[in-house]
């Protein structure tokens, strides 16, 4: 039994309702369907229901699905932790990276992006929870990294991404999203041409949209819980 089209429709409806509740246009938020650990058949079910952007965390898990679905009009987003030995493949197979948090990885992705492809679109991930185990650049280092990334020819800096601590309450989620939005506005005021706030997952999508998210990354609420 495949409930993906119904779940997808429900997520899209929640996104519209949250946007309208925040005084924004109903279609002002983009949906990234996070398909990590799920089979290509699930991605195809969402694709047939109109979904085009899919997010993956693990290169080895993603590559066979990207191969299997070649020929479809899918935009692949890499949202997992970056490792130096994976940047070449990521730069070849993805349209976006949301989890950029070091200049070293940025330089590798830029240099390795094939010349016949458009620049790789990237968001810098910011660690606003203070947890050292988590990915993301520290707030104090963001402006310098963003400026350097914006100058790399193989990349196009689109915006910022963050994740609140899992299980944090709605007020804490909103505080993290509001902080990311403030950093985003500061970078724009400093002259960077950014248009993307990648924030909001299944558990905190409404809080993220209330704070200005332009792209939510939704996995479980579309594809079901991961085992
Ligand atoms: C898994 C994941 C998501 C989706 O989370 P859900 O709770 O399944 O909606 C979004 N963003 C990142 C970076 C993830 O790793």
mmCIF file of C-alpha atoms and ligand atoms in Angstrom:
data_model
loop_
_atom_site.group_PDB
_atom_site.id
_atom_site.type_symbol
_atom_site.label_atom_id
_atom_site.label_comp_id
_atom_site.label_asym_id
_atom_site.label_seq_id
_atom_site.Cartn_x
_atom_site.Cartn_y
_atom_site.Cartn_z
ATOM 1 C CA UNK A 1 0.000 0.000 0.000
ATOM 2 C CA UNK A 2 1.552 3.238 -1.120
ATOM 3 C CA UNK A 3 0.368 6.352 0.715
ATOM 4 C CA UNK A 4 3.029 8.661 -0.650
ATOM 5 C CA UNK A 5 0.773 10.787 -2.900
ATOM 6 C CA UNK A 6 -1.667 11.392 -0.028
ATOM 7 C CA UNK A 7 1.124 12.197 2.439
ATOM 8 C CA UNK A 8 2.710 14.538 -0.063
ATOM 9 C CA UNK A 9 -0.580 16.349 -0.612
ATOM 10 C CA UNK A 10 -1.000 16.747 3.140
ATOM 11 C CA UNK A 11 2.513 18.185 3.523
ATOM 12 C CA UNK A 12 1.889 20.635 0.678
ATOM 13 C CA UNK A 13 -1.356 21.705 2.344
ATOM 14 C CA UNK A 14 0.423 22.258 5.685
ATOM 15 C CA UNK A 15 3.036 24.363 3.901
ATOM 16 C CA UNK A 16 0.377 26.510 2.264
ATOM 17 C CA UNK A 17 -1.525 26.958 5.530
ATOM 18 C CA UNK A 18 1.655 27.922 7.415
ATOM 19 C CA UNK A 19 2.643 30.422 4.732
ATOM 20 C CA UNK A 20 -0.783 32.059 4.744
ATOM 21 C CA UNK A 21 -0.809 32.136 8.559
ATOM 22 C CA UNK A 22 2.458 34.060 8.370
ATOM 23 C CA UNK A 23 1.050 36.556 5.894
ATOM 24 C CA UNK A 24 3.026 35.100 2.992
ATOM 25 C CA UNK A 25 1.984 33.904 -0.458
ATOM 26 C CA UNK A 26 0.639 30.314 -0.307
ATOM 27 C CA UNK A 27 3.299 29.050 -2.735
ATOM 28 C CA UNK A 28 6.270 30.960 -1.303
ATOM 29 C CA UNK A 29 7.900 27.881 0.237
ATOM 30 C CA UNK A 30 9.583 25.147 -1.823
ATOM 31 C CA UNK A 31 9.382 21.493 -0.813
ATOM 32 C CA UNK A 32 12.483 19.311 -0.757
ATOM 33 C CA UNK A 33 11.425 15.675 -0.317
ATOM 34 C CA UNK A 34 14.071 13.909 1.786
ATOM 35 C CA UNK A 35 14.328 10.351 0.472
ATOM 36 C CA UNK A 36 17.360 9.115 2.429
ATOM 37 C CA UNK A 37 17.249 5.342 3.060
ATOM 38 C CA UNK A 38 14.072 5.019 0.946
ATOM 39 C CA UNK A 39 13.972 3.041 -2.326
ATOM 40 C CA UNK A 40 13.845 4.494 -5.823
ATOM 41 C CA UNK A 41 10.264 3.228 -6.130
ATOM 42 C CA UNK A 42 9.209 5.601 -3.336
ATOM 43 C CA UNK A 43 10.915 8.504 -5.097
ATOM 44 C CA UNK A 44 9.099 7.585 -8.295
ATOM 45 C CA UNK A 45 5.768 7.550 -6.470
ATOM 46 C CA UNK A 46 6.400 11.104 -5.258
ATOM 47 C CA UNK A 47 7.669 12.124 -8.686
ATOM 48 C CA UNK A 48 4.470 10.899 -10.313
ATOM 49 C CA UNK A 49 2.591 13.074 -7.822
ATOM 50 C CA UNK A 50 4.487 16.097 -9.103
ATOM 51 C CA UNK A 51 7.492 16.281 -6.748
ATOM 52 C CA UNK A 52 10.791 17.204 -8.466
ATOM 53 C CA UNK A 53 13.360 18.102 -5.764
ATOM 54 C CA UNK A 54 14.744 15.250 -3.631
ATOM 55 C CA UNK A 55 17.252 15.349 -0.776
ATOM 56 C CA UNK A 56 19.788 12.659 0.118
ATOM 57 C CA UNK A 57 22.247 12.414 3.036
ATOM 58 C CA UNK A 58 24.533 9.537 2.107
ATOM 59 C CA UNK A 59 26.376 9.411 -1.208
ATOM 60 C CA UNK A 60 26.558 5.604 -1.347
ATOM 61 C CA UNK A 61 22.823 5.343 -0.696
ATOM 62 C CA UNK A 62 22.017 8.049 -3.237
ATOM 63 C CA UNK A 63 24.122 7.066 -6.254
ATOM 64 C CA UNK A 64 22.236 3.875 -7.216
ATOM 65 C CA UNK A 65 18.941 5.762 -6.981
ATOM 66 C CA UNK A 66 20.281 8.627 -9.089
ATOM 67 C CA UNK A 67 21.368 6.049 -11.695
ATOM 68 C CA UNK A 68 18.070 4.177 -11.589
ATOM 69 C CA UNK A 69 16.055 7.382 -12.028
ATOM 70 C CA UNK A 70 18.218 8.924 -14.723
ATOM 71 C CA UNK A 71 16.126 10.446 -17.519
ATOM 72 C CA UNK A 72 13.531 11.855 -15.130
ATOM 73 C CA UNK A 73 13.402 15.582 -14.432
ATOM 74 C CA UNK A 74 14.702 15.275 -10.862
ATOM 75 C CA UNK A 75 16.750 17.901 -9.009
ATOM 76 C CA UNK A 76 19.039 16.205 -6.462
ATOM 77 C CA UNK A 77 20.049 17.989 -3.261
ATOM 78 C CA UNK A 78 22.841 16.736 -0.999
ATOM 79 C CA UNK A 79 21.976 17.500 2.645
ATOM 80 C CA UNK A 80 24.324 15.188 4.606
ATOM 81 C CA UNK A 81 27.730 15.674 6.194
ATOM 82 C CA UNK A 82 30.430 16.348 3.611
ATOM 83 C CA UNK A 83 33.670 14.381 3.502
ATOM 84 C CA UNK A 84 36.639 15.296 1.307
ATOM 85 C CA UNK A 85 36.722 11.933 -0.414
ATOM 86 C CA UNK A 86 33.078 12.360 -1.522
ATOM 87 C CA UNK A 87 33.149 15.884 -2.929
ATOM 88 C CA UNK A 88 34.064 14.857 -6.503
ATOM 89 C CA UNK A 89 31.041 12.557 -6.875
ATOM 90 C CA UNK A 90 28.765 15.045 -5.121
ATOM 91 C CA UNK A 91 29.844 17.845 -7.459
ATOM 92 C CA UNK A 92 28.991 15.651 -10.462
ATOM 93 C CA UNK A 93 25.652 14.211 -9.407
ATOM 94 C CA UNK A 94 23.883 16.921 -7.408
ATOM 95 C CA UNK A 95 22.373 20.304 -8.264
ATOM 96 C CA UNK A 96 22.498 21.590 -4.681
ATOM 97 C CA UNK A 97 24.442 21.101 -1.448
ATOM 98 C CA UNK A 98 22.787 22.383 1.763
ATOM 99 C CA UNK A 99 25.440 21.278 4.255
ATOM 100 C CA UNK A 100 28.513 23.271 3.284
ATOM 101 C CA UNK A 101 30.457 24.271 6.391
ATOM 102 C CA UNK A 102 34.127 24.581 5.454
ATOM 103 C CA UNK A 103 36.195 26.487 2.935
ATOM 104 C CA UNK A 104 38.187 23.354 2.153
ATOM 105 C CA UNK A 105 35.065 21.484 1.023
ATOM 106 C CA UNK A 106 33.831 24.557 -0.849
ATOM 107 C CA UNK A 107 37.089 24.813 -2.787
ATOM 108 C CA UNK A 108 37.009 21.120 -3.651
ATOM 109 C CA UNK A 109 33.363 21.199 -4.797
ATOM 110 C CA UNK A 110 34.048 24.286 -6.912
ATOM 111 C CA UNK A 111 37.188 22.863 -8.545
ATOM 112 C CA UNK A 112 35.529 19.475 -9.143
ATOM 113 C CA UNK A 113 32.277 20.802 -10.586
ATOM 114 C CA UNK A 114 32.283 19.736 -14.266
ATOM 115 C CA UNK A 115 32.789 22.692 -16.602
ATOM 116 C CA UNK A 116 29.767 21.738 -18.709
ATOM 117 C CA UNK A 117 27.380 21.959 -15.746
ATOM 118 C CA UNK A 118 25.964 25.136 -14.201
ATOM 119 C CA UNK A 119 27.540 26.155 -10.872
ATOM 120 C CA UNK A 120 26.635 23.922 -7.936
ATOM 121 C CA UNK A 121 24.048 25.719 -5.805
ATOM 122 C CA UNK A 122 24.965 25.785 -2.138
ATOM 123 C CA UNK A 123 23.697 26.783 1.262
ATOM 124 C CA UNK A 124 26.094 27.292 4.147
ATOM 125 C CA UNK A 125 24.986 25.286 7.171
ATOM 126 C CA UNK A 126 25.140 27.207 10.444
ATOM 127 C CA UNK A 127 25.406 25.528 13.840
ATOM 128 C CA UNK A 128 23.158 27.554 16.130
ATOM 129 C CA UNK A 129 22.688 24.922 18.814
ATOM 130 C CA UNK A 130 26.237 25.030 20.119
ATOM 131 C CA UNK A 131 26.484 21.251 19.889
ATOM 132 C CA UNK A 132 30.022 20.467 18.772
ATOM 133 C CA UNK A 133 29.007 17.089 17.350
ATOM 134 C CA UNK A 134 26.741 18.718 14.797
ATOM 135 C CA UNK A 135 27.656 20.005 11.397
ATOM 136 C CA UNK A 136 27.610 23.663 10.532
ATOM 137 C CA UNK A 137 29.891 26.650 10.747
ATOM 138 C CA UNK A 138 29.956 28.643 13.974
ATOM 139 C CA UNK A 139 28.044 31.914 13.867
ATOM 140 C CA UNK A 140 31.265 33.917 14.352
ATOM 141 C CA UNK A 141 32.853 32.336 11.253
ATOM 142 C CA UNK A 142 29.858 32.614 8.937
ATOM 143 C CA UNK A 143 30.444 35.991 7.274
ATOM 144 C CA UNK A 144 33.999 35.180 6.251
ATOM 145 C CA UNK A 145 33.078 31.729 4.900
ATOM 146 C CA UNK A 146 30.040 33.030 3.008
ATOM 147 C CA UNK A 147 32.078 35.781 1.358
ATOM 148 C CA UNK A 148 34.747 33.276 0.293
ATOM 149 C CA UNK A 149 32.166 30.793 -1.043
ATOM 150 C CA UNK A 150 30.464 33.544 -3.032
ATOM 151 C CA UNK A 151 33.720 34.139 -4.915
ATOM 152 C CA UNK A 152 34.231 30.524 -6.034
ATOM 153 C CA UNK A 153 33.487 30.090 -9.748
ATOM 154 C CA UNK A 154 32.065 26.565 -9.539
ATOM 155 C CA UNK A 155 29.568 27.425 -6.810
ATOM 156 C CA UNK A 156 26.567 29.671 -6.523
ATOM 157 C CA UNK A 157 25.796 30.646 -2.942
ATOM 158 C CA UNK A 158 22.009 30.631 -2.516
ATOM 159 C CA UNK A 159 21.557 30.915 1.233
ATOM 160 C CA UNK A 160 21.755 29.345 4.670
ATOM 161 C CA UNK A 161 20.636 26.113 6.319
ATOM 162 C CA UNK A 162 20.262 25.061 9.945
ATOM 163 C CA UNK A 163 18.723 22.363 12.128
ATOM 164 C CA UNK A 164 17.464 22.856 15.692
ATOM 165 C CA UNK A 165 18.273 20.164 18.233
ATOM 166 C CA UNK A 166 15.974 17.169 17.808
ATOM 167 C CA UNK A 167 13.196 17.247 20.351
ATOM 168 C CA UNK A 168 13.492 20.941 21.172
ATOM 169 C CA UNK A 169 10.196 22.670 21.967
ATOM 170 C CA UNK A 170 8.465 24.995 19.485
ATOM 171 C CA UNK A 171 9.725 28.170 21.192
ATOM 172 C CA UNK A 172 13.327 26.946 21.016
ATOM 173 C CA UNK A 173 12.846 25.901 17.372
ATOM 174 C CA UNK A 174 11.522 29.316 16.491
ATOM 175 C CA UNK A 175 14.411 31.047 18.249
ATOM 176 C CA UNK A 176 16.908 29.053 16.158
ATOM 177 C CA UNK A 177 15.044 29.801 12.913
ATOM 178 C CA UNK A 178 14.743 33.491 13.792
ATOM 179 C CA UNK A 179 18.488 33.602 14.473
ATOM 180 C CA UNK A 180 19.242 32.076 11.057
ATOM 181 C CA UNK A 181 16.973 34.551 9.359
ATOM 182 C CA UNK A 182 18.743 37.433 11.090
ATOM 183 C CA UNK A 183 22.129 36.157 9.879
ATOM 184 C CA UNK A 184 20.668 35.808 6.374
ATOM 185 C CA UNK A 185 19.451 39.423 6.425
ATOM 186 C CA UNK A 186 22.837 40.614 7.668
ATOM 187 C CA UNK A 187 24.645 38.868 4.816
ATOM 188 C CA UNK A 188 22.210 40.351 2.317
ATOM 189 C CA UNK A 189 22.728 43.803 3.796
ATOM 190 C CA UNK A 190 26.473 43.212 3.354
ATOM 191 C CA UNK A 191 25.891 42.681 -0.376
ATOM 192 C CA UNK A 192 25.553 38.912 -0.843
ATOM 193 C CA UNK A 193 22.817 37.909 -3.285
ATOM 194 C CA UNK A 194 20.991 35.248 -1.229
ATOM 195 C CA UNK A 195 17.436 33.965 -1.704
ATOM 196 C CA UNK A 196 17.215 30.672 0.199
ATOM 197 C CA UNK A 197 16.553 29.897 3.848
ATOM 198 C CA UNK A 198 16.678 26.094 4.062
ATOM 199 C CA UNK A 199 14.979 25.350 7.351
ATOM 200 C CA UNK A 200 12.176 23.132 8.620
ATOM 201 C CA UNK A 201 11.756 19.349 8.809
ATOM 202 C CA UNK A 202 8.742 17.143 9.559
ATOM 203 C CA UNK A 203 8.690 18.064 13.256
ATOM 204 C CA UNK A 204 9.318 21.805 12.955
ATOM 205 C CA UNK A 205 8.068 22.859 9.545
ATOM 206 C CA UNK A 206 5.408 25.276 10.833
ATOM 207 C CA UNK A 207 7.886 27.077 13.119
ATOM 208 C CA UNK A 208 10.370 27.384 10.244
ATOM 209 C CA UNK A 209 7.808 28.815 7.840
ATOM 210 C CA UNK A 210 6.623 31.263 10.505
ATOM 211 C CA UNK A 211 10.223 32.532 10.678
ATOM 212 C CA UNK A 212 10.656 32.925 6.935
ATOM 213 C CA UNK A 213 11.810 29.563 5.579
ATOM 214 C CA UNK A 214 11.859 29.430 1.771
ATOM 215 C CA UNK A 215 12.630 25.690 1.542
ATOM 216 C CA UNK A 216 11.560 22.937 3.919
ATOM 217 C CA UNK A 217 13.255 19.533 3.923
ATOM 218 C CA UNK A 218 10.637 16.878 4.685
ATOM 219 C CA UNK A 219 11.334 13.156 4.969
ATOM 220 C CA UNK A 220 9.254 11.140 7.427
ATOM 221 C CA UNK A 221 5.967 12.942 6.810
ATOM 222 C CA UNK A 222 6.163 12.050 3.107
ATOM 223 C CA UNK A 223 7.868 8.671 3.020
ATOM 224 C CA UNK A 224 7.069 7.306 6.487
ATOM 225 C CA UNK A 225 9.385 6.703 9.443
ATOM 226 C CA UNK A 226 12.898 5.483 8.742
ATOM 227 C CA UNK A 227 13.900 2.173 10.314
HETATM 228 C C1 LIG B 1 16.712 13.567 7.592
HETATM 229 C C2 LIG B 1 16.848 15.020 7.342
HETATM 230 C C3 LIG B 1 15.718 15.807 7.052
HETATM 231 C C4 LIG B 1 14.297 15.275 7.057
HETATM 232 O O1 LIG B 1 13.905 14.992 8.359
HETATM 233 P P1 LIG B 1 12.425 14.433 8.673
HETATM 234 O O2 LIG B 1 12.324 14.537 10.137
HETATM 235 O O3 LIG B 1 12.397 13.016 8.184
HETATM 236 O O4 LIG B 1 11.471 15.283 7.953
HETATM 237 C C5 LIG B 1 15.932 17.147 6.765
HETATM 238 N N1 LIG B 1 17.164 17.686 6.766
HETATM 239 C C6 LIG B 1 18.255 16.972 7.044
HETATM 240 C C7 LIG B 1 19.592 17.627 7.010
HETATM 241 C C8 LIG B 1 18.140 15.624 7.354
HETATM 242 O O5 LIG B 1 19.236 14.917 7.649
#
